mmCIF file with all atom_site columns, C-alpha atoms in Angstrom:
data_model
loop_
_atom_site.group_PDB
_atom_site.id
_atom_site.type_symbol
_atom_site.label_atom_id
_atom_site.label_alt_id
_atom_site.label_comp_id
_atom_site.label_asym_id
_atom_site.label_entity_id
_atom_site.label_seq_id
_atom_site.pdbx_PDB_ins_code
_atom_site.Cartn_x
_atom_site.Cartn_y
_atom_site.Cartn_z
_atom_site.occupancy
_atom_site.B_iso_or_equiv
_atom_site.pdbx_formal_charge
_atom_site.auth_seq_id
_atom_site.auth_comp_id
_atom_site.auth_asym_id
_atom_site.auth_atom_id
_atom_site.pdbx_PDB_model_num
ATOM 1   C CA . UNK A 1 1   ? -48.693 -32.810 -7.419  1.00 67.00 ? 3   UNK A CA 1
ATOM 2   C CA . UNK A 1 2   ? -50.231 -29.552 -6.093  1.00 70.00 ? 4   UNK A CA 1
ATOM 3   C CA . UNK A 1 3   ? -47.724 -26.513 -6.606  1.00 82.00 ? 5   UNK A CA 1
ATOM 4   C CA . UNK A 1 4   ? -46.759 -24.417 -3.697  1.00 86.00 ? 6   UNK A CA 1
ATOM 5   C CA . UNK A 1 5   ? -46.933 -20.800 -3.361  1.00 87.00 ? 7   UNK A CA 1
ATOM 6   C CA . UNK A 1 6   ? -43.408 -20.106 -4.534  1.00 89.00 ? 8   UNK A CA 1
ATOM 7   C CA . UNK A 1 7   ? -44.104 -22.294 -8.059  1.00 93.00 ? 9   UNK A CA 1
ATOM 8   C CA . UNK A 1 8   ? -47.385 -20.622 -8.493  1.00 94.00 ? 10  UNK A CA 1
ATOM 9   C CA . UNK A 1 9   ? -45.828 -16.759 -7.923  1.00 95.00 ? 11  UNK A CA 1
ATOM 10  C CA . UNK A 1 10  ? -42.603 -17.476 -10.308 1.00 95.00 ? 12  UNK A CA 1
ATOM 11  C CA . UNK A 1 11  ? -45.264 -18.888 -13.098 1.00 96.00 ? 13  UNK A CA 1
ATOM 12  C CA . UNK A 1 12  ? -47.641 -15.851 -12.729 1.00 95.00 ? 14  UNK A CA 1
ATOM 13  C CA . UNK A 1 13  ? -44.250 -13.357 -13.312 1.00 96.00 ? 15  UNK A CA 1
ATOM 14  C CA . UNK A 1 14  ? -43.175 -15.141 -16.005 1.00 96.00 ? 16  UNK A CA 1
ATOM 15  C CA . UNK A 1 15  ? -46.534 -15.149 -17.521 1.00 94.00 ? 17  UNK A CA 1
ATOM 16  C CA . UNK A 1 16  ? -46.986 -11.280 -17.192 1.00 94.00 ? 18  UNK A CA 1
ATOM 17  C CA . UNK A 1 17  ? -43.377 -10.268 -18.464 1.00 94.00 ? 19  UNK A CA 1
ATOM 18  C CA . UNK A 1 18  ? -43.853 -12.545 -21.396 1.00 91.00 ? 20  UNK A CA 1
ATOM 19  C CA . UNK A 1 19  ? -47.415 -11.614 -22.340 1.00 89.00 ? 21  UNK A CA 1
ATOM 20  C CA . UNK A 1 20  ? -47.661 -8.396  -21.542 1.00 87.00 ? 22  UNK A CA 1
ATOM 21  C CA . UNK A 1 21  ? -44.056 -6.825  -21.571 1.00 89.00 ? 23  UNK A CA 1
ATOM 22  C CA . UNK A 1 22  ? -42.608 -8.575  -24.197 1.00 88.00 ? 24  UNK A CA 1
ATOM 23  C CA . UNK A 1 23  ? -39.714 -10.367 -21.668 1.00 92.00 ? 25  UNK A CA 1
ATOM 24  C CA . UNK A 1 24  ? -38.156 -7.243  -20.869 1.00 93.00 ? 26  UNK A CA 1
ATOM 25  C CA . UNK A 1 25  ? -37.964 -6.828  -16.909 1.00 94.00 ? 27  UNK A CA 1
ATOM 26  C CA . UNK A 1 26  ? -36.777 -2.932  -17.305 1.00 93.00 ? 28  UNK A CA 1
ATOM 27  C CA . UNK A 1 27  ? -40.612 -2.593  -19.003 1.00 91.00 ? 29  UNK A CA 1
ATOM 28  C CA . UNK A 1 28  ? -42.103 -4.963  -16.348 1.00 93.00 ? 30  UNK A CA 1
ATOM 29  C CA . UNK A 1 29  ? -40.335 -2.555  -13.916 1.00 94.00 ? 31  UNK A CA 1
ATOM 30  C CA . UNK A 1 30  ? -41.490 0.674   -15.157 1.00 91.00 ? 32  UNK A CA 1
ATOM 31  C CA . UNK A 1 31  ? -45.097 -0.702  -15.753 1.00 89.00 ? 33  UNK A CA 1
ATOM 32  C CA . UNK A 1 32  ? -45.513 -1.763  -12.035 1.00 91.00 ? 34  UNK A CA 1
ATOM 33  C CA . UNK A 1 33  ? -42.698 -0.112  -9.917  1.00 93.00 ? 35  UNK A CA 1
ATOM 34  C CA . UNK A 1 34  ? -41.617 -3.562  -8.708  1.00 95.00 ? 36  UNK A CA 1
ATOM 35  C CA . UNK A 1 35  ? -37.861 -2.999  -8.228  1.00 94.00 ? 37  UNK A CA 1
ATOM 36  C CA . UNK A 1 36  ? -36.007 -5.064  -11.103 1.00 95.00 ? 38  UNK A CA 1
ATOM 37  C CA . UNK A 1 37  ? -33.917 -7.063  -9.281  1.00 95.00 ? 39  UNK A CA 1
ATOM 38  C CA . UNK A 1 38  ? -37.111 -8.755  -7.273  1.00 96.00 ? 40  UNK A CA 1
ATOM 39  C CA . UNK A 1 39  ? -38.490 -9.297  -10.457 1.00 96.00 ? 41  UNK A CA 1
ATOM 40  C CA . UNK A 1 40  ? -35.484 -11.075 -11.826 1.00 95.00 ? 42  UNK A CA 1
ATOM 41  C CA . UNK A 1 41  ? -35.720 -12.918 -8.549  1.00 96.00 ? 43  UNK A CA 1
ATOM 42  C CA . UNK A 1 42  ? -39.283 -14.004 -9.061  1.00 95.00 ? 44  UNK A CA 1
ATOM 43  C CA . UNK A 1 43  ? -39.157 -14.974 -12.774 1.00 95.00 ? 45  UNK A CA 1
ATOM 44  C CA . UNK A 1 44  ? -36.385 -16.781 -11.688 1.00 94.00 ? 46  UNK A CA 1
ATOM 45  C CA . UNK A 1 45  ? -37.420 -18.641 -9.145  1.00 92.00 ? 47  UNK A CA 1
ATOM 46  C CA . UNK A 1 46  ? -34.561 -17.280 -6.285  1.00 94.00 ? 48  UNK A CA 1
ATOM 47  C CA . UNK A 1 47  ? -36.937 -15.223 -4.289  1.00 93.00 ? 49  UNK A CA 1
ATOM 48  C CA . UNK A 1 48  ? -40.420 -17.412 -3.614  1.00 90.00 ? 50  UNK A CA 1
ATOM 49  C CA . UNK A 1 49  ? -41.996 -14.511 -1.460  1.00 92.00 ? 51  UNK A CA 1
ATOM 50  C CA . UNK A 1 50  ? -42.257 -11.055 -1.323  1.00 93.00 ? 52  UNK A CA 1
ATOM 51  C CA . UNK A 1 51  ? -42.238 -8.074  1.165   1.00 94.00 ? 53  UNK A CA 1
ATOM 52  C CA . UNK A 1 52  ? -45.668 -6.171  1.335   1.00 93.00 ? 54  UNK A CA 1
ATOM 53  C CA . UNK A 1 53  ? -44.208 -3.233  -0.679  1.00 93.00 ? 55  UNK A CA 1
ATOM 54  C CA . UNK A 1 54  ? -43.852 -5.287  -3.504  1.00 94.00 ? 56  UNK A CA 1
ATOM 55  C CA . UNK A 1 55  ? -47.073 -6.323  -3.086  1.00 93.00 ? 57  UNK A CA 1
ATOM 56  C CA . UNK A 1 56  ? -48.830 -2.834  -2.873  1.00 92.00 ? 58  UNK A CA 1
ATOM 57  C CA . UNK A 1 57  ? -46.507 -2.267  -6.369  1.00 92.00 ? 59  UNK A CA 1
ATOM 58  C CA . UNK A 1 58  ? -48.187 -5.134  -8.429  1.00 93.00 ? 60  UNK A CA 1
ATOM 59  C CA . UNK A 1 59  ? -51.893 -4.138  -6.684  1.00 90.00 ? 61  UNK A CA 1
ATOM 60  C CA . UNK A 1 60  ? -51.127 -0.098  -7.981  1.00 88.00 ? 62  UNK A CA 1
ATOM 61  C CA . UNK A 1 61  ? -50.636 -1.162  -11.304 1.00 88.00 ? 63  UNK A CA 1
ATOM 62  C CA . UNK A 1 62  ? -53.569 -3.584  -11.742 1.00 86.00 ? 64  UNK A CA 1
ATOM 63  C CA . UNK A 1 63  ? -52.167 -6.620  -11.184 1.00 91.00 ? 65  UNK A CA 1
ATOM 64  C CA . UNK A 1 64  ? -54.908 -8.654  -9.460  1.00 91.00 ? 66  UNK A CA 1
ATOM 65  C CA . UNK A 1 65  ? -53.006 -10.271 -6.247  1.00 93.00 ? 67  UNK A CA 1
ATOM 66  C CA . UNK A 1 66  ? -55.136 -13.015 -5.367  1.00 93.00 ? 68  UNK A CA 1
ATOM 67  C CA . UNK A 1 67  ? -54.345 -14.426 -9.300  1.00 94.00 ? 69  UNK A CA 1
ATOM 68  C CA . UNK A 1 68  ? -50.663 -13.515 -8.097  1.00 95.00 ? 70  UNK A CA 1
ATOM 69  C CA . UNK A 1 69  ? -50.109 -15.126 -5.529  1.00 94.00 ? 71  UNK A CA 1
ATOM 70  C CA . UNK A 1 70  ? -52.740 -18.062 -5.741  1.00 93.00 ? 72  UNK A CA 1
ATOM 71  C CA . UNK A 1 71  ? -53.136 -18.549 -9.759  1.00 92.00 ? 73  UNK A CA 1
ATOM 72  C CA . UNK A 1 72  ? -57.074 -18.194 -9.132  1.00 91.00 ? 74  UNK A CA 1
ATOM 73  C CA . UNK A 1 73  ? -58.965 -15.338 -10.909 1.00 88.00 ? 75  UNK A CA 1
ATOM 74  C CA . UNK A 1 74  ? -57.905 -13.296 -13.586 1.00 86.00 ? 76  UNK A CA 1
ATOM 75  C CA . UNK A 1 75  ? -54.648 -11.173 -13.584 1.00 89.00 ? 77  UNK A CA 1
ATOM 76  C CA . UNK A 1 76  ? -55.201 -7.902  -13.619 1.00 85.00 ? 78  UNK A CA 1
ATOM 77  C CA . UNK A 1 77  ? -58.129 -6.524  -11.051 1.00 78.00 ? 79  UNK A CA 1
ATOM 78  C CA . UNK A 1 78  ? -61.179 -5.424  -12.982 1.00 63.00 ? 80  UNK A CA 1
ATOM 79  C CA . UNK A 1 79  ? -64.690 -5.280  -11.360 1.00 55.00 ? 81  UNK A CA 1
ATOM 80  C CA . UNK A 1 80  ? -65.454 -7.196  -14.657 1.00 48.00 ? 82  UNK A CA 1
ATOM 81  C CA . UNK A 1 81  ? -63.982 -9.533  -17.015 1.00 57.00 ? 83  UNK A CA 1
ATOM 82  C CA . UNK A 1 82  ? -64.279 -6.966  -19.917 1.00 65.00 ? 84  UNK A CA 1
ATOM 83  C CA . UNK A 1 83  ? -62.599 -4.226  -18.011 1.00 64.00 ? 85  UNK A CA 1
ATOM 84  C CA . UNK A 1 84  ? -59.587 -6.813  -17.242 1.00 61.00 ? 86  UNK A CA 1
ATOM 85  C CA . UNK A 1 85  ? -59.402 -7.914  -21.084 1.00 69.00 ? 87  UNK A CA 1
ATOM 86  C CA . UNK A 1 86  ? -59.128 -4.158  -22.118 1.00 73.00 ? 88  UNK A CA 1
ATOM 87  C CA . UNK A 1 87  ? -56.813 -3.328  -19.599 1.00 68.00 ? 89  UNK A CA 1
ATOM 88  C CA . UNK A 1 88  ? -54.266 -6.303  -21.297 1.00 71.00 ? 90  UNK A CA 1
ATOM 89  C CA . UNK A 1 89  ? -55.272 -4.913  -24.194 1.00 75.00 ? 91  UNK A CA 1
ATOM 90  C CA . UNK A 1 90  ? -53.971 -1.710  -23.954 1.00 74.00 ? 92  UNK A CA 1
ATOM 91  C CA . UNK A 1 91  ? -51.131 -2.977  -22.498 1.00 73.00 ? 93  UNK A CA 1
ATOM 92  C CA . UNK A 1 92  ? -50.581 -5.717  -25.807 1.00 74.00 ? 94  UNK A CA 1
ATOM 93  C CA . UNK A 1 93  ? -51.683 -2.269  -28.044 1.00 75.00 ? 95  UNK A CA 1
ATOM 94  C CA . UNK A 1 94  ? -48.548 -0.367  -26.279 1.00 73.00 ? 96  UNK A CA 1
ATOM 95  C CA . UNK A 1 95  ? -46.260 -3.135  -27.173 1.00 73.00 ? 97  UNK A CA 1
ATOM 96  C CA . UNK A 1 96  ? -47.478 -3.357  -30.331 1.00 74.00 ? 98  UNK A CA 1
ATOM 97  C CA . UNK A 1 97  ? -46.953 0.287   -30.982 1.00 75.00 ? 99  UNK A CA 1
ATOM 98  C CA . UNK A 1 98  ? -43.255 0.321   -29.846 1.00 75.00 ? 100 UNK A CA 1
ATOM 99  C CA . UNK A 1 99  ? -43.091 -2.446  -32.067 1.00 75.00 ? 101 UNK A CA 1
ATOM 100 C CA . UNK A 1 100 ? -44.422 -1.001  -35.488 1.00 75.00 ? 102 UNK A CA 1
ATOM 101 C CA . UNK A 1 101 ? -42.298 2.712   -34.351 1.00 74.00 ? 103 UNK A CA 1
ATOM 102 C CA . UNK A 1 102 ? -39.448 0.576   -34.479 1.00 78.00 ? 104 UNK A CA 1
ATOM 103 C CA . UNK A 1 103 ? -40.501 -1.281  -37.720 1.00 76.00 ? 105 UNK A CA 1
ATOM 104 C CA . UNK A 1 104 ? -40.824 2.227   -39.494 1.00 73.00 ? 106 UNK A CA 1
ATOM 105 C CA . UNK A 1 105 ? -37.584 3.132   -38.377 1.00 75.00 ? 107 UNK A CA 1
ATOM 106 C CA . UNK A 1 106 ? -35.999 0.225   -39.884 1.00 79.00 ? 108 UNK A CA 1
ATOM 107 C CA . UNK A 1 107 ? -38.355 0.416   -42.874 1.00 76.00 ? 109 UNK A CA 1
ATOM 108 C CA . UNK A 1 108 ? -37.423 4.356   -43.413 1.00 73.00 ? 110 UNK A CA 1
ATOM 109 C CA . UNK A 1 109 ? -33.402 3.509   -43.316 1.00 78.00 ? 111 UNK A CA 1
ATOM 110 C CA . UNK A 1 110 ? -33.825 0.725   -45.926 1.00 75.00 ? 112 UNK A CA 1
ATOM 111 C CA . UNK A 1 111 ? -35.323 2.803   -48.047 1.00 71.00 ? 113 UNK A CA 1
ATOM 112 C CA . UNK A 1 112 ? -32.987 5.496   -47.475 1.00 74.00 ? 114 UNK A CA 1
ATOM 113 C CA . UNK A 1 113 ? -30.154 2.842   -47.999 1.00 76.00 ? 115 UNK A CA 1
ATOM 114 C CA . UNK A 1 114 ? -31.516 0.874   -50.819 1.00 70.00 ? 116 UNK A CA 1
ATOM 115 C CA . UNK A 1 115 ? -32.055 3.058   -53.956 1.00 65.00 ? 117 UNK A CA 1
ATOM 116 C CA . UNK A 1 116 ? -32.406 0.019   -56.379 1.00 67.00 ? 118 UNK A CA 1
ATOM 117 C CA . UNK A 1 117 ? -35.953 -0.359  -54.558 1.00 62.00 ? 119 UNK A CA 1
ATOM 118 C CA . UNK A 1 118 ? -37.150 2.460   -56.883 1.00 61.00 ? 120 UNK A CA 1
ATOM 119 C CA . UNK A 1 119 ? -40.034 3.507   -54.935 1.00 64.00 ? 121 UNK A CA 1
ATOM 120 C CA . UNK A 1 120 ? -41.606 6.706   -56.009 1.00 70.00 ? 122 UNK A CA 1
ATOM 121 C CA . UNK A 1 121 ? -40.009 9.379   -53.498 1.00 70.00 ? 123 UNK A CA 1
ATOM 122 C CA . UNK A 1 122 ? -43.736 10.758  -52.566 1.00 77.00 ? 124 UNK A CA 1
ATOM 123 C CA . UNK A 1 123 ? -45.105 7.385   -52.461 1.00 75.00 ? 125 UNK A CA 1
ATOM 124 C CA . UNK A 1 124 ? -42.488 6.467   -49.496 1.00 70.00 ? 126 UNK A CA 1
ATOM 125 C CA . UNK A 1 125 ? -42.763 9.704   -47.580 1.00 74.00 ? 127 UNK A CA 1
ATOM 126 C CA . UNK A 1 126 ? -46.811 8.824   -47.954 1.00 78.00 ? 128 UNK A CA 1
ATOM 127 C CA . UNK A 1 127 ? -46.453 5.319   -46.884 1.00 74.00 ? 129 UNK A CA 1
ATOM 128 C CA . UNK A 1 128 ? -44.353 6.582   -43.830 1.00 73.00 ? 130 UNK A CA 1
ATOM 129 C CA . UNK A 1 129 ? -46.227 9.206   -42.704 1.00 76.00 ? 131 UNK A CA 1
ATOM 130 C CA . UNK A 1 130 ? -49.208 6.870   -42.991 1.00 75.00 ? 132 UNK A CA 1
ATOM 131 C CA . UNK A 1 131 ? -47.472 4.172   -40.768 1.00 71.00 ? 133 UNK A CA 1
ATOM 132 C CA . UNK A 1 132 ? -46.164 7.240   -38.331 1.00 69.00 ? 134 UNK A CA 1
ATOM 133 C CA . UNK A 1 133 ? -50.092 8.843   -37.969 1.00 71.00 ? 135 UNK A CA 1
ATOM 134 C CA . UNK A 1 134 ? -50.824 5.064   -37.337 1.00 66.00 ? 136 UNK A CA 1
ATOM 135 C CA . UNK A 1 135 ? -49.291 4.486   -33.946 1.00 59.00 ? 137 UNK A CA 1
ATOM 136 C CA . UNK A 1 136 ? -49.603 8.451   -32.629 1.00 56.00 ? 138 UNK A CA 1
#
């Protein structure tokens, strides 16, 4: 059974949130301008269409709309398939970065908190700073 536009729109969303903003809209929101209730709406499947200022908000960030709106292509616009691989991989490296700041956080407090760990104080404050250079 061939899916119609509506089907084919809501899967592409979902696939972009998931893949390349981790399943947070707010990110999806601030990485394309798309207003986060009409991306609720799409990933959700209550809104099946969208106005044309939606649409030039998904084409200003990248977002290839013929792969969009049709599934065909790639999803992000690139006049090459290597320049649309590295532009989702910067985006994956970004949420991979927010991802190992918030590790070190976590990782900083527990040694902080956990004294029986034992760890020479200059070796931590080296294997922080080492993590912290990491994702600057």
């Amino acid at each position: 059974m061939k899916k119609d536009s509506g089907e084919i729109l809501q899967e592409n969303v979902q696939y972009l949130l998931e893949e390349y903003y981790e399943g947070n809209v707010s990110k999806m929101q601030r990485g394309t301008g798309v207003n986060r209730s009409v991306l609720s709406e799409l990933k959700n499947g209550t809104k099946t269409e969208v106005n044309s200022s939606t649409l030039v908000r998904f084409a200003q960030s990248g977002i290839n709309l013929n792969w969009l709106l049709t599934g065909t292509g790639t999803p992000f616009t690139a006049s090459d398939q290597e320049e649309a691989a590295e532009l989702g991989a910067r985006q994956l490296l970004g949420n991979r970065t927010t991802q190992i700041k918030k590790l070190t956080g976590e990782i900083e407090a527990l040694l902080s908190a956990e004294t029986e760990l034992r760890l020479d104080r200059d070796v931590q404050t080296a294997l922080l700073e080492l993590l912290k250079t990491a994702v600057r």
